[in-house]
Coordinates of C-alpha atoms and ligand atoms in Angstrom, one line a residue:
X439 CA -4.9 -22.3 5.3
X440 CA -5.6 -18.9 3.8
X441 CA -4.9 -15.4 4.9
X442 CA -7.9 -13.0 4.6
X443 CA -6.9 -9.3 4.8
X444 CA -9.7 -6.7 5.1
X445 CA -8.9 -3.1 4.3
X446 CA -10.0 0.1 6.1
X447 CA -13.3 0.5 4.2
X448 CA -14.1 -3.2 4.7
X449 CA -14.1 -2.7 8.5
X450 CA -15.2 1.0 8.7
X451 CA -18.6 0.4 10.4
X452 CA -20.7 -2.1 12.3
X453 CA -22.4 -3.2 9.1
X454 CA -19.0 -3.6 7.3
X455 CA -17.6 -5.7 10.1
X456 CA -20.8 -7.8 10.1
X457 CA -20.2 -8.5 6.4
X458 CA -16.6 -9.4 7.2
X459 CA -17.7 -11.8 9.9
X460 CA -20.0 -13.5 7.4
X461 CA -17.2 -13.8 4.8
X462 CA -14.8 -15.3 7.4
X463 CA -17.4 -17.7 8.7
X464 CA -18.0 -18.9 5.1
X465 CA -14.4 -19.7 4.8
X466 CA -13.8 -21.5 8.2
X467 CA -13.2 -24.8 6.5
X468 CA -10.2 -23.3 4.7
X469 CA -8.6 -22.4 8.1
X470 CA -8.4 -18.6 7.8
X471 CA -6.0 -16.2 9.4
X472 CA -7.5 -12.7 9.5
X473 CA -5.5 -9.5 9.0
X474 CA -7.3 -6.3 9.5
X475 CA -6.6 -2.6 8.7
X476 CA -7.5 0.3 11.0
X477 CA -11.3 1.2 10.8
X478 CA -12.1 3.6 8.0
X479 CA -9.9 6.7 8.0
X480 CA -8.5 6.1 11.5
X481 CA -4.8 6.1 10.4
X482 CA -5.2 9.4 8.8
X483 CA -7.0 10.8 11.9
X484 CA -4.1 9.6 14.1
X485 CA -1.5 11.2 11.9
X486 CA -3.5 14.5 11.7
X487 CA -3.9 14.6 15.5
X488 CA -0.2 13.9 16.0
X489 CA 0.6 16.9 13.7
X490 CA -1.8 19.0 15.6
X491 CA -0.4 18.1 19.0
X492 CA 3.1 18.7 17.9
X493 CA 2.3 22.1 16.5
X494 CA 0.7 23.6 19.5
X495 CA -3.0 22.5 18.9
X496 CA -3.3 19.9 21.6
X497 CA -7.0 20.7 22.3
X498 CA -7.9 20.2 18.7
X499 CA -5.9 16.9 18.7
X500 CA -7.7 15.7 21.9
X501 CA -11.1 16.5 20.3
X502 CA -10.2 14.4 17.3
X503 CA -9.1 11.6 19.6
X504 CA -12.4 11.8 21.4
X505 CA -14.4 11.6 18.1
X506 CA -12.3 8.6 17.2
X507 CA -13.2 6.9 20.5
X508 CA -16.8 7.6 20.0
X509 CA -16.7 6.1 16.5
X510 CA -15.1 2.9 17.8
X511 CA -17.5 2.7 20.8
X512 CA -20.5 3.2 18.6
X513 CA -19.7 0.9 15.7
X514 CA -18.1 -2.0 17.7
X515 CA -20.5 -1.5 20.6
X516 CA -23.4 -2.1 18.2
X517 CA -22.1 -5.6 17.4
X518 CA -21.8 -6.7 21.0
X519 CA -24.2 -7.9 23.7
X520 CA -24.6 -6.0 27.0
X521 CA -22.3 -8.6 28.6
X522 CA -19.4 -7.7 26.4
X523 CA -19.7 -4.0 26.6
X524 CA -17.4 -3.9 29.6
X525 CA -14.6 -5.8 27.7
X526 CA -14.9 -3.3 24.9
X527 CA -14.7 -0.3 27.3
X528 CA -11.7 -1.8 28.9
X529 CA -9.9 -2.1 25.6
X530 CA -10.9 1.4 24.6
X531 CA -9.9 3.0 28.0
X532 CA -6.4 1.3 27.8
X533 CA -5.7 2.3 24.2
X534 CA -7.2 5.8 24.2
X535 CA -5.5 6.6 27.5
X536 CA -2.1 5.7 26.0
X537 CA -2.9 7.7 22.9
X538 CA -3.8 10.8 25.0
X539 CA -0.4 10.4 26.8
X540 CA 1.4 10.3 23.5
X541 CA -0.4 13.4 22.4
X542 CA 0.8 15.1 25.6
X543 CA 4.4 14.1 24.9
X544 CA 4.1 15.4 21.3
X545 CA 2.8 18.6 22.5
X546 CA 5.7 19.0 24.9
X547 CA 8.3 18.0 22.3
X548 CA 6.9 20.3 19.6
X549 CA 7.8 17.8 16.9
X550 CA 6.3 14.6 15.4
X551 CA 9.4 12.5 15.1
X552 CA 9.2 9.2 13.0
X553 CA 9.2 6.9 16.0
X554 CA 6.2 8.8 17.4
X555 CA 4.5 8.6 14.0
X556 CA 4.8 4.9 14.1
X557 CA 3.9 4.7 17.8
X558 CA 0.7 6.7 17.4
X559 CA -0.4 5.4 14.0
X560 CA 0.0 1.8 15.2
X561 CA -3.1 2.2 17.5
X562 CA -5.5 2.0 14.5
X563 CA -4.7 -1.6 13.8
X564 CA -4.1 -2.5 17.4
X565 CA -7.6 -1.3 18.2
X566 CA -9.4 -2.7 15.2
X567 CA -7.8 -6.2 15.6
X568 CA -8.7 -6.4 19.3
X569 CA -12.2 -5.1 18.6
X570 CA -12.9 -7.4 15.7
X571 CA -11.6 -10.4 17.7
X572 CA -14.1 -9.5 20.4
X573 CA -16.9 -9.4 17.9
X574 CA -15.9 -12.7 16.4
X575 CA -15.8 -14.2 19.9
X576 CA -19.3 -13.0 20.5
X577 CA -20.4 -14.7 17.2
X578 CA -18.9 -18.0 18.4
X579 CA -16.1 -18.0 15.8
X580 CA -13.4 -18.9 18.3
X581 CA -10.9 -16.2 17.5
X582 CA -7.4 -15.7 19.0
X583 CA -6.0 -12.1 18.9
X584 CA -2.3 -12.1 18.1
X585 CA -0.4 -8.9 18.5
X586 CA 1.3 -8.5 15.0
X587 CA 4.2 -6.7 16.8
X588 CA 5.2 -10.1 18.2
X589 CA 5.2 -11.6 14.8
X590 CA 6.3 -9.1 12.2
X591 CA 9.9 -8.2 13.1
X592 CA 11.4 -5.3 11.2
X593 CA 14.4 -3.1 10.9
X594 CA 14.2 0.3 12.7
X595 CA 13.4 2.4 9.6
X596 CA 10.3 4.2 10.9
X597 CA 7.3 4.9 8.7
X598 CA 8.6 2.4 6.1
X599 CA 10.2 -0.5 8.0
X600 CA 11.5 -3.6 6.1
X601 CA 10.6 -7.0 7.6
X602 CA 13.3 -9.3 8.8
X603 CA 11.9 -12.2 6.8
X604 CA 13.4 -15.4 8.3
X605 CA 12.8 -14.3 11.9
X606 CA 9.3 -13.2 11.0
X607 CA 8.5 -16.4 9.2
X608 CA 9.7 -18.4 12.2
X609 CA 7.5 -16.4 14.5
X610 CA 4.5 -16.7 12.2
X611 CA 4.9 -20.4 12.3
X612 CA 5.4 -20.6 16.0
X613 CA 2.6 -18.2 17.0
X614 CA 0.0 -18.9 14.4
X615 CA 0.1 -22.5 13.4
X616 CA -0.6 -23.9 16.9
X617 CA -3.8 -21.7 17.0
X618 CA -5.0 -23.1 13.7
X619 CA -4.3 -26.5 15.0
X620 CA -6.7 -25.7 17.8
X621 CA -9.3 -24.6 15.2
X622 CA -9.1 -21.0 16.3
X623 CA -9.2 -18.0 14.0
X624 CA -6.1 -15.9 14.5
X625 CA -6.8 -12.2 14.1
X626 CA -3.9 -9.7 13.6
X627 CA -3.6 -6.0 12.8
X628 CA -1.9 -5.3 9.6
X629 CA 0.6 -2.4 9.0
X630 CA 2.4 -2.8 12.3
X631 CA 5.6 -4.6 13.4
X632 CA 8.4 -4.1 15.9
X633 CA 12.1 -4.1 16.0
X634 CA 14.0 -6.8 17.8
X635 CA 14.2 -4.5 20.8
X636 CA 10.4 -4.2 20.8
X637 CA 10.0 -0.7 19.4
X638 CA 6.8 -0.4 17.4
X639 CA 7.3 0.2 13.6
X640 CA 5.0 0.4 10.6
X641 CA 5.4 -0.9 7.0
X642 CA 4.2 2.4 5.4
X643 CA 0.8 3.6 4.4
X644 CA -1.3 0.9 2.9
X645 CA 1.0 -1.7 4.5
X646 CA -1.7 -4.1 5.7
X647 CA -1.6 -5.8 2.3
X648 CA 2.1 -6.4 2.8
X649 CA 1.5 -7.8 6.4
X650 CA -1.0 -10.3 5.0
X651 CA 1.5 -11.4 2.4
X652 CA 4.3 -11.7 4.9
X653 CA 2.2 -13.7 7.3
X654 CA 0.8 -15.8 4.4
X655 CA 4.4 -16.6 3.2
X656 CA 5.4 -17.4 6.8
X657 CA 2.8 -20.0 7.4
X658 CA 2.9 -21.3 3.7
X659 CA -0.8 -20.4 3.2
X660 CA -2.6 -21.8 0.1
X661 CA -3.9 -18.4 -0.8
X662 CA -3.6 -14.7 0.3
X663 CA -6.9 -12.8 -0.1
X664 CA -7.0 -9.0 -0.1
X665 CA -10.6 -7.9 0.6
X666 CA -11.2 -4.3 -0.5
X667 CA -13.8 -1.9 -1.8
X668 CA -13.5 -2.7 -5.5
X669 CA -14.2 -5.9 -7.5
X670 CA -10.5 -6.7 -8.0
X671 CA -7.6 -5.3 -9.9
X672 CA -9.2 -3.2 -12.6
X673 CA -8.0 -2.0 -16.0
X674 CA -7.3 1.3 -14.2
X675 CA -8.4 3.1 -11.0
X676 CA -12.2 3.0 -11.2
X677 CA -12.2 6.4 -9.4
X678 CA -10.6 7.9 -12.6
X679 CA -12.5 5.8 -15.2
X680 CA -15.8 4.3 -14.0
X681 CA -16.0 2.0 -17.0
X682 CA -12.8 0.2 -15.8
X683 CA -13.1 -3.5 -16.3
X684 CA -12.1 -6.2 -13.8
X685 CA -9.0 -8.2 -14.7
X686 CA -9.8 -11.8 -13.9
X687 CA -6.3 -13.1 -13.9
X688 CA -2.9 -11.4 -14.0
X689 CA 0.6 -12.4 -13.4
X690 CA 2.7 -11.6 -10.4
X691 CA 5.1 -9.6 -12.5
X692 CA 2.3 -7.5 -14.1
X693 CA 0.5 -6.9 -10.8
X694 CA 3.7 -6.0 -9.0
X695 CA 4.5 -3.4 -11.8
X696 CA 1.1 -1.9 -11.4
X697 CA 1.3 -1.8 -7.6
X698 CA 4.8 -0.2 -7.8
X699 CA 3.5 2.4 -10.2
X700 CA 0.5 3.5 -8.3
X701 CA -2.3 1.0 -8.3
X702 CA -3.2 1.6 -4.7
X703 CA -5.3 -1.5 -4.5
X704 CA -2.1 -3.3 -3.5
X705 CA 0.8 -2.0 -1.4
X706 CA 3.9 -2.1 -3.7
X707 CA 5.7 -4.7 -1.6
X708 CA 2.8 -7.1 -1.3
X709 CA 3.7 -9.5 -4.0
X710 CA 7.3 -10.1 -3.1
X711 CA 6.8 -12.6 -0.4
X712 CA 3.9 -14.2 -2.3
X713 CA 6.0 -14.6 -5.4
X714 CA 8.9 -16.0 -3.5
X715 CA 6.7 -18.8 -2.0
X716 CA 4.5 -19.0 -5.1
X717 CA 1.3 -18.4 -3.2
X718 CA -1.6 -17.0 -5.3
X719 CA -3.0 -13.6 -4.3
X720 CA -6.7 -12.9 -4.8
X721 CA -8.2 -9.4 -4.7
X722 CA -11.8 -9.4 -3.7
X723 CA -14.7 -7.0 -2.9
X724 CA -16.0 -7.3 0.7
X725 CA -19.2 -5.5 -0.4
X726 CA -19.8 -8.0 -3.3
X727 CA -18.2 -11.2 -2.1
X728 CA -19.8 -13.2 -4.9
X729 CA -17.7 -11.5 -7.6
X730 CA -14.7 -13.7 -8.4
X731 CA -12.2 -10.9 -8.0
X732 CA -8.7 -10.9 -9.5
X733 CA -6.4 -13.9 -9.3
X734 CA -2.7 -13.1 -9.3
X735 CA -0.6 -16.1 -10.3
X736 CA 2.9 -17.1 -11.2
X737 CA 2.6 -17.9 -14.9
X738 CA 2.0 -15.6 -17.8
X739 CA -1.7 -15.1 -18.7
X740 CA -2.5 -15.3 -22.4
X741 CA -4.6 -12.4 -23.5
X742 CA -5.6 -10.9 -26.9
X743 CA -5.3 -7.4 -25.5
X744 CA -1.9 -5.9 -25.7
X745 CA -2.0 -4.5 -22.1
X746 CA -3.7 -5.6 -18.9
X747 CA -4.0 -2.3 -17.1
X748 CA -3.0 1.3 -16.6
X749 CA -1.6 2.8 -13.4
X750 CA -1.1 6.3 -12.3
X751 CA 1.1 7.6 -9.5
X752 CA 1.0 11.2 -8.5
X753 CA 3.2 13.2 -6.2
X754 CA 6.2 12.7 -8.5
X755 CA 9.2 15.1 -8.6
X756 CA 11.5 15.3 -11.7
X757 CA 15.1 16.1 -10.8
X758 CA 17.0 17.5 -13.8
X759 CA 20.8 17.3 -13.4
X760 CA 23.1 19.0 -15.9
X761 CA 26.8 19.0 -15.9
X762 CA 29.0 20.2 -18.7
X763 CA 32.0 19.4 -16.6
X764 CA 31.0 15.8 -16.6
X765 CA 30.7 15.7 -20.4
X766 CA 31.6 12.2 -21.5
X767 CA 33.1 11.5 -18.1
X768 CA 32.5 8.0 -16.8
X769 CA 31.3 7.7 -13.3
X770 CA 28.8 10.5 -13.7
X771 CA 25.8 8.3 -13.0
X772 CA 27.5 6.5 -10.3
X773 CA 28.1 9.7 -8.5
X774 CA 24.5 10.7 -8.9
X775 CA 23.2 7.4 -7.6
X776 CA 25.5 7.4 -4.6
X777 CA 23.9 10.7 -3.6
X778 CA 20.3 9.3 -3.8
X779 CA 21.4 6.1 -2.1
X780 CA 23.0 7.9 0.8
X781 CA 19.7 9.9 1.2
X782 CA 17.8 6.5 1.1
X783 CA 15.6 7.9 -1.7
X784 CA 14.5 5.6 -4.4
X785 CA 14.7 6.6 -8.1
X786 CA 11.7 5.5 -10.2
X787 CA 12.5 6.6 -13.8
X788 CA 15.6 7.8 -15.6
X789 CA 16.4 9.5 -18.9
X790 CA 19.8 10.8 -20.0
X791 CA 21.4 12.8 -22.7
X792 CA 25.0 13.8 -23.3
X793 CA 25.3 16.2 -20.5
X794 CA 22.2 15.8 -18.5
X795 CA 20.1 13.3 -16.6
X796 CA 16.5 13.5 -15.6
X797 CA 15.1 11.2 -12.9
X798 CA 12.0 10.9 -10.8
X799 CA 11.4 10.4 -7.1
X800 CA 8.3 10.1 -5.1
X801 CA 9.7 11.0 -1.7
X802 CA 10.9 14.5 -1.3
X803 CA 11.8 14.2 2.4
X804 CA 15.5 14.6 1.7
X805 CA 15.4 16.5 -1.5
X806 CA 17.2 19.6 -0.1
X807 CA 20.1 17.5 1.0
X808 CA 20.2 15.7 -2.4
X809 CA 20.2 19.0 -4.3
X810 CA 23.0 20.4 -2.3
X811 CA 25.2 17.4 -2.9
X812 CA 24.4 17.4 -6.7
X813 CA 25.2 21.1 -6.9
X814 CA 28.8 20.3 -6.1
X815 CA 29.3 19.2 -9.7
X816 CA 26.1 20.1 -11.6
X817 CA 23.2 22.4 -12.2
X818 CA 20.0 21.1 -10.7
X819 CA 16.4 22.0 -11.2
X820 CA 13.2 20.4 -9.7
X821 CA 9.8 20.1 -11.3
X822 CA 7.1 19.3 -8.7
X823 CA 3.5 18.2 -9.4
X824 CA 4.2 15.4 -11.9
X825 CA 2.7 12.0 -12.3
X826 CA 3.8 8.7 -13.8
X827 CA 1.3 6.9 -16.0
X828 CA 2.2 3.4 -17.0
X829 CA 0.6 0.8 -19.4
X830 CA 1.5 -2.7 -18.2
X831 CA 1.1 -6.1 -19.8
X832 CA 3.2 -9.1 -20.8
X833 CA 2.3 -8.8 -24.5
X834 CA 4.3 -5.5 -24.7
X835 CA 7.4 -7.5 -25.0
X836 CA 6.5 -8.9 -28.4
X837 CA 3.9 -6.6 -29.9
X838 CA 5.3 -4.0 -32.3
X839 CA 3.7 -0.5 -32.5
X840 CA 2.3 -0.2 -29.0
X841 CA 4.3 2.9 -28.1
X842 CA 3.0 4.6 -31.3
X843 CA -0.6 3.7 -30.3
X844 CA 0.1 5.1 -26.8
X845 CA 1.6 8.3 -28.0
X846 CA -1.1 8.7 -30.6
X847 CA -3.7 8.5 -27.9
X848 CA -1.9 11.0 -25.8
X849 CA -1.7 13.7 -28.5
X850 CA -2.1 17.1 -27.0
X851 CA -0.6 16.0 -23.6
X852 CA 2.9 17.2 -22.9
X853 CA 5.0 14.2 -22.1
X854 CA 8.0 15.1 -19.9
X855 CA 9.8 11.7 -19.8
X856 CA 9.4 8.3 -21.4
X857 CA 10.6 4.9 -20.2
X858 CA 10.3 1.6 -21.9
X859 CA 12.5 -1.5 -21.8
X860 CA 13.5 -1.9 -18.2
X861 CA 11.0 -4.6 -17.4
X862 CA 9.7 -5.4 -20.9
X863 CA 6.2 -5.2 -19.7
X864 CA 5.7 -1.6 -18.9
X865 CA 5.8 1.6 -20.9
X866 CA 5.8 4.7 -18.6
X867 CA 5.4 8.4 -19.2
X868 CA 5.8 11.3 -16.9
X869 CA 3.1 14.0 -17.3
X870 CA 2.0 17.0 -15.2
X871 CA -0.2 15.7 -12.5
X872 CA -3.1 17.9 -13.8
X873 CA -2.9 16.0 -17.1
X874 CA -2.7 12.5 -15.5
X875 CA -6.5 11.8 -15.4
X876 CA -7.0 12.8 -19.0
X877 CA -4.0 10.7 -20.0
X878 CA -5.4 7.6 -18.2
X879 CA -8.8 8.1 -19.8
X880 CA -7.3 8.5 -23.3
X881 CA -5.1 5.4 -22.9
X882 CA -8.1 3.4 -21.5
X883 CA -10.2 4.3 -24.5
X884 CA -7.3 3.3 -26.9
X885 CA -6.4 0.0 -25.3
X886 CA -9.7 -1.3 -23.9
X887 CA -12.3 -0.5 -26.5
X888 CA -12.6 -4.3 -27.0
X889 CA -11.5 -6.7 -24.3
X890 CA -10.6 -10.4 -24.3
X891 CA -13.6 -12.0 -22.4
X892 CA -11.3 -14.7 -21.1
X893 CA -9.2 -12.2 -19.1
X894 CA -11.5 -9.2 -18.5
X895 CA -15.0 -9.0 -17.1
Ligands
ADP1915 P1 -8.1 -0.8 1.3 O1 -8.5 0.2 2.4 O2 -9.0 -2.0 1.2 O3 -6.6 -1.2 1.5 P2 -7.3 1.0 -0.8 O4 -8.0 2.3 -0.8 O5 -5.9 1.0 -0.2 O6 -8.2 -0.1 -0.1 O7 -7.2 0.4 -2.3 C1 -8.4 0.3 -3.0 C2 -8.5 1.4 -4.0 O8 -7.4 1.3 -4.9 C3 -9.8 1.4 -4.8 O9 -10.8 2.0 -4.2 C4 -9.3 2.2 -6.1 O10 -9.7 3.5 -6.1 C5 -7.8 2.2 -6.0 N1 -7.2 1.6 -7.3 C6 -6.1 2.3 -7.9 N2 -5.8 1.6 -9.0 C7 -6.6 0.5 -9.0 C8 -6.7 -0.6 -9.9 N3 -6.0 -0.8 -11.0 N4 -7.6 -1.6 -9.7 C9 -8.4 -1.5 -8.6 N5 -8.4 -0.4 -7.7 C10 -7.5 0.5 -7.9
LIG1916 N1 -4.2 1.6 8.1 C1 -3.0 1.8 7.3 C2 -3.2 3.0 6.4 O1 -4.2 3.5 6.3 C3 -2.6 0.5 6.7 C4 -3.6 0.0 5.7 O2 -4.8 0.3 5.8 O3 -3.2 -0.9 4.8 O4 -2.2 3.3 5.7
MG1917 MG1 -4.8 -0.3 1.0

């Protein structure tokens, strides 16, 4: 059994879905379970129309909804015979009718509350999974649509729900394994789940990768495949550096670090379930299925390059906290962390001196409340528009002089914070977001002038 997850651009059009059908057909002997994202930019469209409806622009939202319907009708319709067009219309009528109702409610409420964000954005995957199952059916691939909300159970934290693992794994086994036993191809939408009470939730943007891993872990799949629009995990984002090289094999620990620090190709939580059940994850290009992609595996991957890849995460805020009153007082950090914890805001990087602490966050939703609490005992300043750039690789732990090389390469770029040591396989710097691209390019030149052909392509 394998899980095959296809991202938004891999299912964005009739021709993309045709390619996906070909890839899945070629893997039928491996008993695939298919997890799909919403088509193209659907999720973003849904979020935008929700904002529009809630802010008094309902007509604009409805126009956007209509355009989204036309896109689905055109692209999916092109893959179906006349006899199946009625089935497609029925699916579209039902889903788009409900979305129009939701937009009406948002317009009346005047706000786009988190539970509505999840309710509305869930339709992208609900639609794509139904539509793709219909196409597979027409192609004689014997699919079975499974509503992911009946499998992926989560807590009620909207927009970034956490799966309830044991319950979800039990459901994955109960709902999916019998279908595979009947030689059917289960098709599920990624990204979405539901609470135990049946309220729709989502796993956060980019969460379909995570869905695939959860489902793969639940059914004890042999492999979890993430099909996307690049050749695999690359030495850095190929959008920043077109010469980025494909990493053929990388360890879970290295890939998880890269995903956490901004390599968008994998949702940051994807590797947790896979690591726990020791299921290899393979990242592949749906446009170039013959390329071997990147294999993410449990053990260390010997490599003559000191690092495997560079990641970059923008949208970072530095919070500077200074308190002379707390000078040498124990419990200072504890007090600070309690405030961030109460505000459910994760801290990514930390640096401290005698009377001050700087830390970074990527989610400013509750920053005002955090600052207010910190100001009870300290002076606080915020720096927006920052980025974390990380170099990642197992060899960092035993190669001297890497930091010197990295800082040498970054000469001329103002480095705001530095972190090394926490994981032993990552050196991270915070720079202004406007410097991030240049920093990545300089580091890439420095560390990937020559590459180990056994690890990089
Ligand atoms: P999907 O829709 O398939 O989930 P995403 O857009 O979420 O695809 O992720 C793929 C994108 O991740 C690539 O197009 C690339 O720009 C970006 N990316 C960032 N860092 C890396 C990296 N190290 N290797 C590969 N892709 C990366
Ligand atoms: N469709 C969702 C998003 O765009 C989830 C995903 O594609 O992974 O964020
Ligand atoms: Mg993605």
